[in-house]
mmCIF file of C-alpha atoms in Angstrom:
data_model
loop_
_atom_site.group_PDB
_atom_site.id
_atom_site.type_symbol
_atom_site.label_atom_id
_atom_site.label_comp_id
_atom_site.label_asym_id
_atom_site.label_seq_id
_atom_site.Cartn_x
_atom_site.Cartn_y
_atom_site.Cartn_z
ATOM 1 C CA ILE A 1189 -87.923 -20.211 50.701
ATOM 2 C CA GLY A 1190 -91.473 -21.190 52.803
ATOM 3 C CA THR A 1191 -92.959 -23.665 54.070
ATOM 4 C CA LYS A 1192 -94.144 -26.614 52.447
ATOM 5 C CA VAL A 1193 -98.087 -27.352 51.774
ATOM 6 C CA LYS A 1194 -98.618 -30.640 53.590
ATOM 7 C CA LYS A 1195 -102.255 -30.207 52.324
ATOM 8 C CA ILE A 1196 -104.367 -28.253 50.391
ATOM 9 C CA ARG A 1197 -106.832 -26.614 52.261
ATOM 10 C CA SER A 1198 -107.098 -23.161 50.329
ATOM 11 C CA GLY A 1199 -106.607 -21.190 47.641
ATOM 12 C CA GLY A 1200 -103.304 -20.269 48.136
ATOM 13 C CA ASP A 1201 -101.975 -23.264 49.148
ATOM 14 C CA LYS A 1202 -103.369 -24.657 45.825
ATOM 15 C CA TYR A 1203 -101.623 -21.679 44.176
ATOM 16 C CA LEU A 1204 -98.385 -22.413 45.619
ATOM 17 C CA SER A 1205 -98.251 -26.114 45.175
ATOM 18 C CA GLU A 1206 -99.103 -25.056 41.558
ATOM 19 C CA VAL A 1207 -96.360 -22.785 41.186
ATOM 20 C CA LEU A 1208 -93.739 -25.605 43.078
ATOM 21 C CA GLN A 1209 -95.018 -28.158 40.962
ATOM 22 C CA SER A 1210 -94.199 -25.826 37.751
ATOM 23 C CA LEU A 1211 -90.727 -25.024 38.534
ATOM 24 C CA ARG A 1212 -89.783 -29.165 39.832
ATOM 25 C CA GLN A 1213 -90.999 -29.963 36.386
ATOM 26 C CA ASN A 1214 -88.830 -27.032 34.812
ATOM 27 C CA CYS A 1215 -85.960 -26.366 36.463
ATOM 28 C CA ASP A 1216 -83.730 -27.902 39.215
ATOM 29 C CA LEU A 1217 -85.765 -26.247 42.331
ATOM 30 C CA GLU A 1218 -84.351 -26.381 45.821
ATOM 31 C CA PHE A 1219 -86.865 -25.976 48.720
ATOM 32 C CA TRP A 1220 -85.757 -24.548 51.674
ATOM 33 C CA ASP A 1221 -88.353 -25.061 54.136
ATOM 34 C CA VAL A 1222 -88.124 -22.439 57.226
ATOM 35 C CA SER A 1223 -89.914 -25.837 59.282
ATOM 36 C CA GLU A 1224 -86.225 -27.097 58.913
ATOM 37 C CA CYS A 1225 -84.873 -24.436 61.006
ATOM 38 C CA LYS A 1226 -84.397 -25.718 64.461
ATOM 39 C CA LEU A 1227 -83.431 -22.306 66.194
ATOM 40 C CA ALA A 1228 -87.177 -20.863 65.792
ATOM 41 C CA LYS A 1229 -90.262 -22.314 66.709
ATOM 42 C CA GLU A 1230 -92.630 -21.333 65.048
ATOM 43 C CA VAL A 1231 -95.355 -18.296 66.810
ATOM 44 C CA ARG A 1232 -97.927 -15.532 65.873
ATOM 45 C CA PHE A 1233 -96.735 -12.485 64.425
ATOM 46 C CA ARG A 1234 -97.001 -10.398 67.205
ATOM 47 C CA VAL A 1235 -94.550 -7.786 68.501
ATOM 48 C CA THR A 1236 -93.434 -9.725 71.317
ATOM 49 C CA LEU A 1237 -89.656 -10.730 72.331
ATOM 50 C CA ARG A 1238 -90.470 -13.754 70.994
ATOM 51 C CA ALA A 1239 -91.587 -12.917 67.856
ATOM 52 C CA ILE A 1240 -89.146 -10.920 66.989
ATOM 53 C CA SER A 1241 -86.349 -13.926 68.307
ATOM 54 C CA TYR A 1242 -88.000 -16.111 65.672
ATOM 55 C CA ALA A 1243 -87.694 -13.374 62.676
ATOM 56 C CA ILE A 1244 -84.040 -12.996 63.481
ATOM 57 C CA LYS A 1245 -83.211 -16.826 63.425
ATOM 58 C CA THR A 1246 -85.191 -17.537 60.336
ATOM 59 C CA ASN A 1247 -82.856 -14.669 59.240
ATOM 60 C CA LEU A 1248 -80.328 -16.069 59.907
ATOM 61 C CA TRP A 1249 -81.036 -19.100 58.376
ATOM 62 C CA ALA A 1250 -82.132 -18.201 55.583
ATOM 63 C CA ILE A 1251 -79.088 -16.422 55.039
ATOM 64 C CA ASN A 1252 -76.539 -19.042 55.791
ATOM 65 C CA LYS A 1253 -78.973 -21.168 53.200
ATOM 66 C CA LEU A 1254 -77.787 -18.000 50.498
ATOM 67 C CA LYS A 1255 -74.198 -18.642 51.008
ATOM 68 C CA SER A 1256 -74.751 -22.174 48.660
ATOM 69 C CA ALA A 1257 -77.036 -19.238 46.150
ATOM 70 C CA GLN A 1258 -75.233 -18.795 42.819
ATOM 71 C CA ARG A 1259 -75.437 -15.974 40.126
ATOM 72 C CA GLU A 1260 -77.816 -18.047 37.973
ATOM 73 C CA ASP A 1261 -80.235 -18.638 40.713
ATOM 74 C CA VAL A 1262 -83.868 -17.698 41.428
ATOM 75 C CA ILE A 1263 -84.604 -16.757 44.739
ATOM 76 C CA LEU A 1264 -88.870 -17.036 45.400
ATOM 77 C CA ILE A 1265 -90.216 -16.044 48.279
ATOM 78 C CA ASN A 1266 -94.396 -15.204 49.523
ATOM 79 C CA SER A 1267 -94.772 -11.736 51.123
ATOM 80 C CA TYR A 1268 -96.475 -13.452 54.128
ATOM 81 C CA TYR A 1269 -92.728 -14.705 55.195
ATOM 82 C CA LYS A 1270 -92.031 -11.038 55.086
ATOM 83 C CA GLN A 1271 -91.009 -10.804 58.675
ATOM 84 C CA GLN A 1272 -89.145 -13.832 58.464
ATOM 85 C CA PHE A 1273 -86.885 -13.187 55.716
ATOM 86 C CA VAL A 1274 -86.937 -9.246 55.208
ATOM 87 C CA LEU A 1275 -82.971 -9.034 54.362
ATOM 88 C CA VAL A 1276 -82.904 -11.966 51.991
ATOM 89 C CA PRO A 1277 -84.253 -10.113 48.987
ATOM 90 C CA LEU A 1278 -81.271 -7.310 49.908
ATOM 91 C CA ILE A 1279 -78.666 -10.070 50.371
ATOM 92 C CA ALA A 1280 -79.770 -12.108 47.278
ATOM 93 C CA LYS A 1281 -79.512 -9.389 45.070
ATOM 94 C CA TYR A 1282 -76.637 -6.794 46.087
ATOM 95 C CA ILE A 1283 -74.328 -9.284 47.655
ATOM 96 C CA LYS A 1284 -75.203 -12.985 45.898
ATOM 97 C CA ARG A 1285 -76.402 -11.173 42.553
ATOM 98 C CA CYS A 1286 -79.018 -13.551 42.362
ATOM 99 C CA LYS A 1287 -82.852 -12.445 40.763
ATOM 100 C CA THR A 1288 -85.216 -12.357 43.160
ATOM 101 C CA ILE A 1289 -89.214 -13.317 42.581
ATOM 102 C CA LEU A 1290 -91.252 -11.820 45.644
ATOM 103 C CA SER A 1291 -95.204 -12.900 45.275
ATOM 104 C CA VAL A 1292 -97.909 -11.256 47.001
ATOM 105 C CA ASN A 1293 -101.306 -12.556 48.196
ATOM 106 C CA ALA A 1294 -102.195 -10.144 50.186
ATOM 107 C CA PHE A 1295 -101.250 -6.896 52.743
ATOM 108 C CA TYR A 1296 -102.241 -7.612 56.486
ATOM 109 C CA ASP A 1297 -101.453 -4.482 58.068
ATOM 110 C CA HIS A 1298 -105.051 -3.925 57.745
ATOM 111 C CA SER A 1299 -105.170 -6.026 60.827
ATOM 112 C CA ARG A 1300 -103.507 -4.841 62.979
ATOM 113 C CA LYS A 1301 -105.486 -2.535 65.975
ATOM 114 C CA ASN A 1302 -102.062 -0.460 66.508
ATOM 115 C CA THR A 1303 -101.389 2.721 64.137
ATOM 116 C CA LEU A 1304 -97.888 2.069 64.569
ATOM 117 C CA LEU A 1305 -98.015 -1.361 63.879
ATOM 118 C CA ARG A 1306 -100.058 -0.974 60.898
ATOM 119 C CA ILE A 1307 -97.192 1.576 59.650
ATOM 120 C CA ILE A 1308 -94.194 -0.706 60.765
ATOM 121 C CA ASP A 1309 -95.800 -3.777 58.820
ATOM 122 C CA ARG A 1310 -96.163 -1.692 55.399
ATOM 123 C CA ILE A 1311 -92.347 -0.191 55.975
ATOM 124 C CA ILE A 1312 -91.343 -3.919 56.547
ATOM 125 C CA MET A 1313 -93.212 -5.126 53.731
ATOM 126 C CA ARG A 1314 -91.521 -2.061 51.379
ATOM 127 C CA LEU A 1315 -87.814 -3.083 52.622
ATOM 128 C CA PHE A 1316 -89.086 -6.861 51.592
ATOM 129 C CA LEU A 1317 -90.579 -5.855 48.385
ATOM 130 C CA LEU A 1318 -87.774 -3.142 47.069
ATOM 131 C CA PRO A 1319 -84.954 -5.306 46.322
ATOM 132 C CA ALA A 1320 -87.024 -7.845 43.698
ATOM 133 C CA ASP A 1321 -86.750 -8.115 40.007
ATOM 134 C CA ARG A 1322 -89.786 -9.227 39.735
ATOM 135 C CA ILE A 1323 -93.396 -9.262 41.917
ATOM 136 C CA ILE A 1324 -96.014 -11.412 41.188
ATOM 137 C CA ALA A 1325 -99.602 -10.029 43.088
ATOM 138 C CA ASN A 1326 -102.466 -12.128 42.600
ATOM 139 C CA SER A 1327 -105.191 -9.145 42.395
ATOM 140 C CA LYS A 1328 -105.692 -6.046 40.865
ATOM 141 C CA PRO A 1329 -106.069 -4.316 44.762
ATOM 142 C CA THR A 1330 -103.049 -6.199 45.714
ATOM 143 C CA LYS A 1331 -101.150 -4.603 43.041
ATOM 144 C CA GLU A 1332 -102.588 -1.431 43.554
ATOM 145 C CA LYS A 1333 -101.510 -1.573 47.117
ATOM 146 C CA ILE A 1334 -98.012 -2.683 45.926
ATOM 147 C CA GLU A 1335 -97.742 0.687 43.766
ATOM 148 C CA LYS A 1336 -98.964 2.668 46.996
ATOM 149 C CA ILE A 1337 -96.150 1.880 48.958
ATOM 150 C CA GLY A 1338 -93.640 2.864 46.076
ATOM 151 C CA ILE A 1339 -92.740 0.148 44.310
ATOM 152 C CA ASN A 1340 -91.964 0.601 40.274
ATOM 153 C CA SER A 1341 -95.307 -0.995 38.558
ATOM 154 C CA LYS A 1342 -92.774 -2.276 35.793
ATOM 155 C CA LYS A 1343 -91.807 -4.511 38.374
ATOM 156 C CA ILE A 1344 -95.399 -6.056 39.460
ATOM 157 C CA LYS A 1345 -96.787 -8.921 36.935
ATOM 158 C CA LEU A 1346 -100.504 -9.705 38.008
ATOM 159 C CA ILE A 1347 -101.296 -13.580 37.857
ATOM 160 C CA TYR A 1348 -104.393 -14.477 38.704
ATOM 161 C CA PRO A 1349 -104.510 -17.692 41.288
ATOM 162 C CA ARG A 1350 -106.987 -20.614 39.735
ATOM 163 C CA LEU A 1351 -110.188 -20.363 41.279
ATOM 164 C CA ASP A 1352 -110.853 -24.454 41.758
ATOM 165 C CA LEU A 1353 -110.127 -26.087 44.920
ATOM 166 C CA PRO A 1354 -110.064 -29.410 45.746
ATOM 167 C CA SER A 1355 -112.695 -30.622 46.748
ATOM 168 C CA ASP A 1356 -111.564 -32.216 50.386
ATOM 169 C CA SER A 1357 -110.600 -28.726 50.896
ATOM 170 C CA LEU A 1358 -114.146 -27.345 52.284
ATOM 171 C CA ASP A 1359 -113.936 -30.008 55.042
ATOM 172 C CA PHE A 1360 -111.061 -27.888 56.912
ATOM 173 C CA TYR A 1361 -113.672 -25.155 56.579
ATOM 174 C CA SER A 1362 -116.087 -26.667 58.172
ATOM 175 C CA LYS A 1363 -118.540 -25.621 61.202
ATOM 176 C CA ASP A 1364 -116.453 -28.334 63.306
ATOM 177 C CA ASN A 1365 -113.369 -26.515 62.592
ATOM 178 C CA GLY A 1366 -115.257 -23.645 64.670
ATOM 179 C CA ILE A 1367 -114.395 -21.430 61.366
ATOM 180 C CA PHE A 1368 -117.773 -20.429 60.035
ATOM 181 C CA HIS A 1369 -120.472 -19.714 62.816
#
């Protein structure tokens, strides 16, 4: 479940692309692309009525997709989508009895200026991760932060991403894009 990578522009994109390629080669993969959710338009995750509406709609879309899931299926979600799919791991595990693997590349709560929003973000992350059968962390600090929010360390598997990027990915991060000054 997530958004298909159209062009690899970062290490995260490359990591996700390689995971999906490996899954396609080794199992029967069905990718649920959230961009198919016609009820919701992508929004920046701020606490606004539009963002909350988007999160509710995408959760309902994914829950509807879960209707077709079988007990032997594995549901893989990146934590970047925790607001969109916070209910999906719970339903997948406890109602559909599927295995859930959740991937964590980073925590974003530190970027919130409001203390209450940082706390809410951590609570959502905990609710998202709690039902996981396995959690993939991309770094030791990420693994430690997952443990700090109360997730059992036995569930966490540390898998470092590859560091090489395609040569054209640096074009995206050029001065022309205004990303670097």
